[in-house]
């Protein structure tokens, strides 16, 4: 990149979520809220990773629906499609094209040692897509010259491969890709399962009582919190020994803005029942406007697709530029 191009250029951020379930309050606090905060200071690319989803078996109609659900939820949570680049991965074919090139620079062992691959190939039937998944993820990142990638702990190993591939390509063919860094969000907003508070809340938990989905009604939210597993004993105190109560306190902290100290004071003499009721009411109020906005967007599919089509066009402009450079450097003929 020359210095003229560099002037006023914001650092690039890319992140994505695989549409393999309904988004949860954990996605809001752990990812989407942070993304929203970054929108104005960075050049952001946020995608719905439908191509990653098919590494495990998907029912076509359900995948189609969930992909659009996820896009609508991104916007409902505050992603502004005018400020950020919001798109569906499969709408930018350059990701797959770069994946092929990068595949030819990746050793079998580099993919084979990925812990997520080992876990998933044991749980689901294995396939080459599941094996090559981190190369697709590297392409997602490198094709936009992303500098920073907000990811959870589970994706760090994949990001390391992206960095290695960027450096390898740059070393062999001259500077082509930005080398991405992980962007670790501030801690404290990690939401745990309501049923097994030592486990992260997950969109694919078999027990739906364990998870607060962003589409849950007020009654569902309140009931799930009422049934949440708490710890033995009494007292509303934030401590490692009381993971159930700590998790509910985190939910209350996020939804009400009150500090842990304020919460402890407020419930000094209260029992678990009263506390849970307050948490349920607070979380329901907090998610209400997001859910309303979501249904409004989701009920106008034509408009939603129009937004995604514009998003894909914008993203493609950057993606095509990178791919063109790559093709030229590796010796493909341009016409
Ligand atoms: N693999 C990520 C997940 O399952 C989603 C994802 C796909 C992603 N491509 C990405 C995240 C690129 C960050 C950057 O959660």
mmCIF file of C-alpha atoms and ligand atoms in Angstrom:
data_model
loop_
_atom_site.group_PDB
_atom_site.id
_atom_site.type_symbol
_atom_site.label_atom_id
_atom_site.label_comp_id
_atom_site.label_asym_id
_atom_site.label_seq_id
_atom_site.Cartn_x
_atom_site.Cartn_y
_atom_site.Cartn_z
ATOM 1 C CA UNK A 1 0.000 0.000 0.000
ATOM 2 C CA UNK A 2 1.463 3.401 -0.836
ATOM 3 C CA UNK A 3 1.364 6.348 1.509
ATOM 4 C CA UNK A 4 -1.325 8.216 -0.428
ATOM 5 C CA UNK A 5 -3.744 5.331 0.006
ATOM 6 C CA UNK A 6 -2.862 5.269 3.674
ATOM 7 C CA UNK A 7 -4.034 8.763 4.493
ATOM 8 C CA UNK A 8 -7.198 8.790 6.610
ATOM 9 C CA UNK A 9 -7.603 5.088 6.170
ATOM 10 C CA UNK A 10 -9.297 3.538 9.176
ATOM 11 C CA UNK A 11 -8.081 0.134 10.350
ATOM 12 C CA UNK A 12 -10.196 -2.697 9.000
ATOM 13 C CA UNK A 13 -12.187 -5.045 11.216
ATOM 14 C CA UNK A 14 -13.863 -8.246 10.111
ATOM 15 C CA UNK A 15 -15.965 -10.659 12.074
ATOM 16 C CA UNK A 16 -18.737 -13.129 11.431
ATOM 17 C CA UNK A 17 -21.211 -15.481 13.004
ATOM 18 C CA UNK A 18 -22.199 -18.858 11.601
ATOM 19 C CA UNK A 19 -26.001 -19.067 11.253
ATOM 20 C CA UNK A 20 -26.309 -22.386 13.011
ATOM 21 C CA UNK A 21 -28.973 -21.292 15.514
ATOM 22 C CA UNK A 22 -30.904 -18.350 16.913
ATOM 23 C CA UNK A 23 -28.658 -15.693 18.435
ATOM 24 C CA UNK A 24 -28.546 -15.521 22.216
ATOM 25 C CA UNK A 25 -28.018 -12.795 24.789
ATOM 26 C CA UNK A 26 -24.427 -14.087 24.904
ATOM 27 C CA UNK A 27 -23.904 -13.007 21.289
ATOM 28 C CA UNK A 28 -25.239 -9.574 22.139
ATOM 29 C CA UNK A 29 -22.960 -8.996 25.109
ATOM 30 C CA UNK A 30 -19.965 -10.975 23.853
ATOM 31 C CA UNK A 31 -19.896 -9.854 20.229
ATOM 32 C CA UNK A 32 -22.570 -7.610 18.776
ATOM 33 C CA UNK A 33 -22.397 -4.838 21.364
ATOM 34 C CA UNK A 34 -18.670 -4.575 20.889
ATOM 35 C CA UNK A 35 -19.069 -4.517 17.135
ATOM 36 C CA UNK A 36 -21.559 -1.676 17.405
ATOM 37 C CA UNK A 37 -19.081 0.337 19.453
ATOM 38 C CA UNK A 38 -16.369 -0.165 16.826
ATOM 39 C CA UNK A 39 -18.461 0.867 13.841
ATOM 40 C CA UNK A 40 -17.523 4.514 13.690
ATOM 41 C CA UNK A 41 -13.829 4.220 14.391
ATOM 42 C CA UNK A 42 -13.053 1.323 12.052
ATOM 43 C CA UNK A 43 -13.874 0.174 8.567
ATOM 44 C CA UNK A 44 -16.045 -2.786 9.571
ATOM 45 C CA UNK A 45 -17.052 -5.927 7.706
ATOM 46 C CA UNK A 46 -19.654 -8.085 9.433
ATOM 47 C CA UNK A 47 -20.825 -11.227 7.736
ATOM 48 C CA UNK A 48 -23.189 -14.110 8.183
ATOM 49 C CA UNK A 49 -21.017 -17.151 7.535
ATOM 50 C CA UNK A 50 -23.448 -19.419 5.672
ATOM 51 C CA UNK A 51 -20.616 -21.254 3.909
ATOM 52 C CA UNK A 52 -19.189 -22.233 7.275
ATOM 53 C CA UNK A 53 -22.604 -23.500 8.353
ATOM 54 C CA UNK A 54 -22.705 -26.251 5.709
ATOM 55 C CA UNK A 55 -19.644 -27.994 7.137
ATOM 56 C CA UNK A 56 -22.238 -29.758 9.252
ATOM 57 C CA UNK A 57 -25.501 -31.035 7.803
ATOM 58 C CA UNK A 58 -28.135 -28.326 7.351
ATOM 59 C CA UNK A 59 -31.738 -28.457 6.315
ATOM 60 C CA UNK A 60 -31.890 -26.047 3.327
ATOM 61 C CA UNK A 61 -35.058 -24.141 4.285
ATOM 62 C CA UNK A 62 -33.861 -23.791 7.862
ATOM 63 C CA UNK A 63 -30.437 -22.505 6.778
ATOM 64 C CA UNK A 64 -32.054 -19.973 4.447
ATOM 65 C CA UNK A 65 -34.340 -18.766 7.217
ATOM 66 C CA UNK A 66 -31.636 -18.608 9.868
ATOM 67 C CA UNK A 67 -29.276 -16.706 7.598
ATOM 68 C CA UNK A 68 -31.877 -13.970 7.134
ATOM 69 C CA UNK A 69 -32.824 -14.138 10.835
ATOM 70 C CA UNK A 70 -29.206 -13.529 11.763
ATOM 71 C CA UNK A 71 -28.866 -10.603 9.372
ATOM 72 C CA UNK A 72 -32.025 -8.975 10.760
ATOM 73 C CA UNK A 73 -30.766 -9.523 14.294
ATOM 74 C CA UNK A 74 -27.404 -7.899 13.500
ATOM 75 C CA UNK A 75 -29.272 -4.756 12.451
ATOM 76 C CA UNK A 76 -31.716 -4.937 15.377
ATOM 77 C CA UNK A 77 -28.741 -5.037 17.750
ATOM 78 C CA UNK A 78 -27.351 -1.855 16.258
ATOM 79 C CA UNK A 79 -25.182 -2.764 13.270
ATOM 80 C CA UNK A 80 -25.779 0.044 10.813
ATOM 81 C CA UNK A 81 -25.624 -1.308 7.249
ATOM 82 C CA UNK A 82 -24.785 2.163 5.938
ATOM 83 C CA UNK A 83 -21.757 2.600 8.177
ATOM 84 C CA UNK A 84 -20.551 -1.011 8.191
ATOM 85 C CA UNK A 85 -20.358 -3.590 5.433
ATOM 86 C CA UNK A 86 -23.026 -6.142 6.307
ATOM 87 C CA UNK A 87 -23.350 -9.139 4.013
ATOM 88 C CA UNK A 88 -23.886 -12.858 3.580
ATOM 89 C CA UNK A 89 -20.668 -14.765 2.927
ATOM 90 C CA UNK A 90 -21.919 -16.753 -0.086
ATOM 91 C CA UNK A 91 -22.874 -13.491 -1.826
ATOM 92 C CA UNK A 92 -19.198 -12.644 -2.170
ATOM 93 C CA UNK A 93 -17.804 -15.515 -4.273
ATOM 94 C CA UNK A 94 -14.253 -14.167 -3.938
ATOM 95 C CA UNK A 95 -14.048 -15.799 -0.468
ATOM 96 C CA UNK A 96 -14.254 -19.240 -2.085
ATOM 97 C CA UNK A 97 -11.905 -18.294 -4.881
ATOM 98 C CA UNK A 98 -9.241 -17.128 -2.449
ATOM 99 C CA UNK A 99 -9.821 -20.277 -0.390
ATOM 100 C CA UNK A 100 -8.667 -22.414 -3.281
ATOM 101 C CA UNK A 101 -5.458 -20.446 -3.675
ATOM 102 C CA UNK A 102 -4.720 -20.472 0.054
ATOM 103 C CA UNK A 103 -5.490 -24.210 0.232
ATOM 104 C CA UNK A 104 -2.496 -24.754 -1.996
ATOM 105 C CA UNK A 105 -0.325 -23.023 0.605
ATOM 106 C CA UNK A 106 -1.641 -24.883 3.635
ATOM 107 C CA UNK A 107 -0.126 -28.083 4.948
ATOM 108 C CA UNK A 108 -2.423 -30.988 5.842
ATOM 109 C CA UNK A 109 -1.049 -30.957 9.381
ATOM 110 C CA UNK A 110 -1.920 -27.304 9.852
ATOM 111 C CA UNK A 111 -5.612 -28.074 9.427
ATOM 112 C CA UNK A 112 -5.500 -31.487 11.042
ATOM 113 C CA UNK A 113 -4.283 -30.170 14.366
ATOM 114 C CA UNK A 114 -7.148 -27.699 14.838
ATOM 115 C CA UNK A 115 -9.001 -28.576 18.016
ATOM 116 C CA UNK A 116 -12.356 -27.487 16.628
ATOM 117 C CA UNK A 117 -11.878 -29.843 13.679
ATOM 118 C CA UNK A 118 -11.069 -32.717 16.014
ATOM 119 C CA UNK A 119 -14.129 -32.008 18.183
ATOM 120 C CA UNK A 120 -16.536 -31.491 15.331
ATOM 121 C CA UNK A 121 -15.365 -34.422 13.236
ATOM 122 C CA UNK A 122 -15.961 -36.685 16.211
ATOM 123 C CA UNK A 123 -19.420 -35.266 16.866
ATOM 124 C CA UNK A 124 -20.630 -34.981 13.258
ATOM 125 C CA UNK A 125 -19.550 -37.044 10.301
ATOM 126 C CA UNK A 126 -16.320 -35.675 8.932
ATOM 127 C CA UNK A 127 -15.893 -34.080 5.517
ATOM 128 C CA UNK A 128 -13.237 -32.110 3.647
ATOM 129 C CA UNK A 129 -15.118 -28.837 4.246
ATOM 130 C CA UNK A 130 -14.876 -29.287 7.981
ATOM 131 C CA UNK A 131 -11.162 -29.960 7.562
ATOM 132 C CA UNK A 132 -10.595 -26.928 5.328
ATOM 133 C CA UNK A 133 -12.856 -24.596 7.332
ATOM 134 C CA UNK A 134 -9.949 -22.550 8.786
ATOM 135 C CA UNK A 135 -8.702 -21.803 5.260
ATOM 136 C CA UNK A 136 -12.104 -20.389 4.345
ATOM 137 C CA UNK A 137 -11.979 -18.376 7.540
ATOM 138 C CA UNK A 138 -8.519 -17.075 6.604
ATOM 139 C CA UNK A 139 -9.908 -16.001 3.243
ATOM 140 C CA UNK A 140 -12.824 -14.203 4.926
ATOM 141 C CA UNK A 141 -10.304 -12.169 6.843
ATOM 142 C CA UNK A 142 -7.479 -11.674 4.357
ATOM 143 C CA UNK A 143 -9.657 -10.760 1.400
ATOM 144 C CA UNK A 144 -10.648 -7.502 3.162
ATOM 145 C CA UNK A 145 -7.113 -6.774 4.393
ATOM 146 C CA UNK A 146 -8.486 -6.936 7.926
ATOM 147 C CA UNK A 147 -6.169 -5.630 10.644
ATOM 148 C CA UNK A 148 -8.252 -6.713 13.600
ATOM 149 C CA UNK A 149 -10.545 -9.669 14.117
ATOM 150 C CA UNK A 150 -12.829 -9.757 17.162
ATOM 151 C CA UNK A 151 -13.060 -13.434 18.043
ATOM 152 C CA UNK A 152 -13.706 -15.595 21.027
ATOM 153 C CA UNK A 153 -11.164 -17.899 22.602
ATOM 154 C CA UNK A 154 -12.379 -20.841 20.465
ATOM 155 C CA UNK A 155 -11.392 -19.096 17.225
ATOM 156 C CA UNK A 156 -7.881 -17.995 18.181
ATOM 157 C CA UNK A 157 -6.226 -21.055 16.711
ATOM 158 C CA UNK A 158 -7.974 -20.407 13.400
ATOM 159 C CA UNK A 159 -6.825 -16.810 13.456
ATOM 160 C CA UNK A 160 -3.257 -17.966 13.973
ATOM 161 C CA UNK A 161 -3.482 -19.912 10.715
ATOM 162 C CA UNK A 162 -4.747 -16.761 8.963
ATOM 163 C CA UNK A 163 -1.694 -14.899 10.206
ATOM 164 C CA UNK A 164 0.632 -17.665 9.073
ATOM 165 C CA UNK A 165 -0.928 -17.798 5.625
ATOM 166 C CA UNK A 166 -0.740 -14.010 5.230
ATOM 167 C CA UNK A 167 2.933 -13.980 6.199
ATOM 168 C CA UNK A 168 3.729 -16.980 3.998
ATOM 169 C CA UNK A 169 2.098 -15.442 0.957
ATOM 170 C CA UNK A 170 3.687 -12.032 1.579
ATOM 171 C CA UNK A 171 7.085 -13.653 1.975
ATOM 172 C CA UNK A 172 6.781 -15.670 -1.232
ATOM 173 C CA UNK A 173 5.190 -13.041 -3.485
ATOM 174 C CA UNK A 174 5.796 -9.603 -1.867
ATOM 175 C CA UNK A 175 3.465 -7.660 0.384
ATOM 176 C CA UNK A 176 -0.132 -8.612 -0.447
ATOM 177 C CA UNK A 177 -2.144 -9.159 2.727
ATOM 178 C CA UNK A 178 -2.441 -7.273 5.997
ATOM 179 C CA UNK A 179 -1.514 -9.613 8.854
ATOM 180 C CA UNK A 180 -4.543 -9.705 11.177
ATOM 181 C CA UNK A 181 -4.409 -9.430 14.954
ATOM 182 C CA UNK A 182 -6.975 -10.872 17.330
ATOM 183 C CA UNK A 183 -9.124 -8.210 18.948
ATOM 184 C CA UNK A 184 -10.005 -9.360 22.410
ATOM 185 C CA UNK A 185 -13.039 -7.596 23.775
ATOM 186 C CA UNK A 186 -13.208 -6.387 27.354
ATOM 187 C CA UNK A 187 -14.059 -9.211 29.701
ATOM 188 C CA UNK A 188 -16.913 -9.428 32.153
ATOM 189 C CA UNK A 189 -19.784 -9.970 29.774
ATOM 190 C CA UNK A 190 -19.450 -13.701 29.353
ATOM 191 C CA UNK A 191 -22.859 -15.255 29.794
ATOM 192 C CA UNK A 192 -23.100 -18.819 31.034
ATOM 193 C CA UNK A 193 -25.780 -21.488 30.579
ATOM 194 C CA UNK A 194 -28.741 -20.988 32.914
ATOM 195 C CA UNK A 195 -28.796 -24.728 33.588
ATOM 196 C CA UNK A 196 -25.076 -25.478 33.832
ATOM 197 C CA UNK A 197 -23.478 -22.183 34.884
ATOM 198 C CA UNK A 198 -19.948 -23.518 34.408
ATOM 199 C CA UNK A 199 -20.586 -23.856 30.672
ATOM 200 C CA UNK A 200 -20.858 -21.013 28.148
ATOM 201 C CA UNK A 201 -24.400 -20.205 26.992
ATOM 202 C CA UNK A 202 -24.796 -21.685 23.519
ATOM 203 C CA UNK A 203 -27.233 -21.255 20.651
ATOM 204 C CA UNK A 204 -27.151 -24.998 20.091
ATOM 205 C CA UNK A 205 -27.762 -26.246 23.648
ATOM 206 C CA UNK A 206 -30.235 -29.128 23.631
ATOM 207 C CA UNK A 207 -31.965 -27.772 26.726
ATOM 208 C CA UNK A 208 -33.713 -24.567 25.621
ATOM 209 C CA UNK A 209 -34.109 -23.546 29.273
ATOM 210 C CA UNK A 210 -30.351 -23.046 29.366
ATOM 211 C CA UNK A 211 -30.371 -20.254 26.810
ATOM 212 C CA UNK A 212 -31.958 -16.827 26.448
ATOM 213 C CA UNK A 213 -32.556 -16.296 22.754
ATOM 214 C CA UNK A 214 -32.831 -12.754 21.482
ATOM 215 C CA UNK A 215 -36.232 -13.675 20.048
ATOM 216 C CA UNK A 216 -37.666 -14.992 23.342
ATOM 217 C CA UNK A 217 -40.884 -13.360 24.588
ATOM 218 C CA UNK A 218 -40.966 -11.582 27.939
ATOM 219 C CA UNK A 219 -42.723 -14.568 29.498
ATOM 220 C CA UNK A 220 -40.145 -17.011 28.143
ATOM 221 C CA UNK A 221 -37.290 -14.883 29.452
ATOM 222 C CA UNK A 222 -38.860 -14.547 32.901
ATOM 223 C CA UNK A 223 -39.649 -18.259 33.132
ATOM 224 C CA UNK A 224 -36.164 -19.332 32.078
ATOM 225 C CA UNK A 225 -34.607 -17.074 34.671
ATOM 226 C CA UNK A 226 -37.039 -18.313 37.302
ATOM 227 C CA UNK A 227 -35.931 -21.890 36.524
ATOM 228 C CA UNK A 228 -32.222 -21.023 36.362
ATOM 229 C CA UNK A 229 -29.979 -23.253 38.438
ATOM 230 C CA UNK A 230 -28.730 -21.402 41.501
ATOM 231 C CA UNK A 231 -26.256 -22.462 44.113
ATOM 232 C CA UNK A 232 -26.890 -23.880 47.510
ATOM 233 C CA UNK A 233 -27.014 -21.469 50.395
ATOM 234 C CA UNK A 234 -28.351 -17.954 50.381
ATOM 235 C CA UNK A 235 -27.087 -14.490 49.669
ATOM 236 C CA UNK A 236 -26.589 -12.506 46.495
ATOM 237 C CA UNK A 237 -22.807 -12.234 46.265
ATOM 238 C CA UNK A 238 -20.566 -12.252 43.229
ATOM 239 C CA UNK A 239 -18.155 -15.130 43.704
ATOM 240 C CA UNK A 240 -16.520 -17.996 41.838
ATOM 241 C CA UNK A 241 -18.087 -20.404 44.283
ATOM 242 C CA UNK A 242 -21.549 -19.278 43.208
ATOM 243 C CA UNK A 243 -21.451 -19.491 39.408
ATOM 244 C CA UNK A 244 -25.263 -19.567 39.070
ATOM 245 C CA UNK A 245 -25.799 -16.415 41.105
ATOM 246 C CA UNK A 246 -22.782 -14.731 39.500
ATOM 247 C CA UNK A 247 -24.276 -15.395 36.068
ATOM 248 C CA UNK A 248 -27.635 -13.923 37.064
ATOM 249 C CA UNK A 249 -25.826 -10.926 38.532
ATOM 250 C CA UNK A 250 -24.013 -10.461 35.236
ATOM 251 C CA UNK A 251 -27.333 -10.521 33.405
ATOM 252 C CA UNK A 252 -28.738 -7.968 35.847
ATOM 253 C CA UNK A 253 -25.626 -5.813 35.548
ATOM 254 C CA UNK A 254 -25.840 -5.762 31.753
ATOM 255 C CA UNK A 255 -29.566 -5.165 31.548
ATOM 256 C CA UNK A 256 -29.869 -2.540 34.302
ATOM 257 C CA UNK A 257 -26.473 -0.879 34.174
ATOM 258 C CA UNK A 258 -26.110 -1.318 37.941
ATOM 259 C CA UNK A 259 -22.696 -2.297 39.284
ATOM 260 C CA UNK A 260 -22.118 -5.572 41.136
ATOM 261 C CA UNK A 261 -21.719 -3.634 44.350
ATOM 262 C CA UNK A 262 -25.044 -1.862 43.849
ATOM 263 C CA UNK A 263 -26.701 -5.187 43.094
ATOM 264 C CA UNK A 264 -25.302 -6.768 46.267
ATOM 265 C CA UNK A 265 -26.637 -3.857 48.283
ATOM 266 C CA UNK A 266 -30.035 -3.906 46.615
ATOM 267 C CA UNK A 267 -30.532 -7.602 47.410
ATOM 268 C CA UNK A 268 -28.751 -7.720 50.736
ATOM 269 C CA UNK A 269 -31.739 -9.152 52.556
ATOM 270 C CA UNK A 270 -33.524 -10.748 49.620
ATOM 271 C CA UNK A 271 -33.979 -14.422 48.777
ATOM 272 C CA UNK A 272 -33.186 -16.060 45.449
ATOM 273 C CA UNK A 273 -36.842 -15.880 44.392
ATOM 274 C CA UNK A 274 -37.074 -12.091 44.647
ATOM 275 C CA UNK A 275 -33.703 -11.683 43.018
ATOM 276 C CA UNK A 276 -34.648 -13.895 40.072
ATOM 277 C CA UNK A 277 -37.863 -11.966 39.574
ATOM 278 C CA UNK A 278 -35.928 -8.696 39.405
ATOM 279 C CA UNK A 279 -33.419 -10.184 36.960
ATOM 280 C CA UNK A 280 -36.212 -11.586 34.770
ATOM 281 C CA UNK A 281 -38.005 -8.230 34.611
ATOM 282 C CA UNK A 282 -34.801 -6.361 33.903
ATOM 283 C CA UNK A 283 -33.613 -8.691 31.116
ATOM 284 C CA UNK A 284 -37.079 -8.715 29.529
ATOM 285 C CA UNK A 285 -37.172 -4.895 29.473
ATOM 286 C CA UNK A 286 -33.688 -4.763 28.077
ATOM 287 C CA UNK A 287 -34.340 -7.153 25.196
ATOM 288 C CA UNK A 288 -37.779 -5.828 24.357
ATOM 289 C CA UNK A 289 -36.767 -3.035 21.952
ATOM 290 C CA UNK A 290 -34.276 -5.304 20.166
ATOM 291 C CA UNK A 291 -36.934 -7.951 19.633
ATOM 292 C CA UNK A 292 -39.452 -5.391 18.332
ATOM 293 C CA UNK A 293 -36.948 -3.993 15.889
ATOM 294 C CA UNK A 294 -35.990 -7.528 14.838
ATOM 295 C CA UNK A 295 -39.541 -8.548 14.000
ATOM 296 C CA UNK A 296 -40.136 -5.318 12.131
ATOM 297 C CA UNK A 297 -37.068 -5.968 9.954
ATOM 298 C CA UNK A 298 -37.703 -9.664 9.605
ATOM 299 C CA UNK A 299 -41.277 -9.132 8.465
ATOM 300 C CA UNK A 300 -40.127 -7.114 5.496
ATOM 301 C CA UNK A 301 -37.963 -9.645 3.694
ATOM 302 C CA UNK A 302 -37.821 -7.641 0.487
ATOM 303 C CA UNK A 303 -36.286 -4.688 2.267
ATOM 304 C CA UNK A 304 -33.901 -6.933 4.208
ATOM 305 C CA UNK A 305 -32.669 -8.551 1.000
ATOM 306 C CA UNK A 306 -32.197 -5.149 -0.571
ATOM 307 C CA UNK A 307 -29.961 -4.126 2.349
ATOM 308 C CA UNK A 308 -27.971 -7.371 2.011
ATOM 309 C CA UNK A 309 -27.628 -6.960 -1.710
ATOM 310 C CA UNK A 310 -26.152 -3.481 -1.276
ATOM 311 C CA UNK A 311 -23.903 -4.843 1.475
ATOM 312 C CA UNK A 312 -22.607 -7.605 -0.787
ATOM 313 C CA UNK A 313 -21.916 -5.118 -3.611
ATOM 314 C CA UNK A 314 -19.891 -2.921 -1.272
ATOM 315 C CA UNK A 315 -17.937 -5.857 0.181
ATOM 316 C CA UNK A 316 -17.262 -7.292 -3.279
ATOM 317 C CA UNK A 317 -15.507 -4.147 -4.423
ATOM 318 C CA UNK A 318 -12.794 -4.701 -1.817
ATOM 319 C CA UNK A 319 -12.746 -8.469 -2.225
ATOM 320 C CA UNK A 320 -12.277 -8.273 -5.995
ATOM 321 C CA UNK A 321 -9.364 -5.907 -5.594
ATOM 322 C CA UNK A 322 -7.499 -8.314 -3.316
ATOM 323 C CA UNK A 323 -8.299 -11.347 -5.437
ATOM 324 C CA UNK A 324 -7.109 -9.623 -8.589
ATOM 325 C CA UNK A 325 -3.767 -8.890 -6.922
ATOM 326 C CA UNK A 326 -3.439 -12.489 -5.729
ATOM 327 C CA UNK A 327 -4.255 -13.979 -9.126
ATOM 328 C CA UNK A 328 -1.707 -11.737 -10.790
ATOM 329 C CA UNK A 329 1.021 -12.578 -8.301
ATOM 330 C CA UNK A 330 0.590 -16.329 -8.545
ATOM 331 C CA UNK A 331 0.696 -16.283 -12.322
ATOM 332 C CA UNK A 332 -2.900 -16.553 -13.520
ATOM 333 C CA UNK A 333 -3.413 -14.901 -16.891
ATOM 334 C CA UNK A 334 -5.507 -11.749 -16.873
ATOM 335 C CA UNK A 335 -7.387 -10.777 -20.031
HETATM 336 N N1 LIG B 1 -15.824 -19.424 12.579
HETATM 337 C C1 LIG B 1 -16.568 -18.395 13.279
HETATM 338 C C2 LIG B 1 -17.517 -19.056 14.283
HETATM 339 O O1 LIG B 1 -17.911 -20.175 14.110
HETATM 340 C C3 LIG B 1 -17.353 -17.553 12.345
HETATM 341 C C4 LIG B 1 -16.468 -16.954 11.341
HETATM 342 C C5 LIG B 1 -16.354 -17.302 10.034
HETATM 343 C C6 LIG B 1 -15.537 -15.902 11.559
HETATM 344 N N2 LIG B 1 -15.451 -16.538 9.401
HETATM 345 C C7 LIG B 1 -14.910 -15.678 10.313
HETATM 346 C C8 LIG B 1 -15.180 -15.158 12.676
HETATM 347 C C9 LIG B 1 -13.919 -14.732 10.173
HETATM 348 C C10 LIG B 1 -14.175 -14.193 12.530
HETATM 349 C C11 LIG B 1 -13.548 -13.994 11.288
HETATM 350 O O2 LIG B 1 -17.887 -18.415 15.238
#
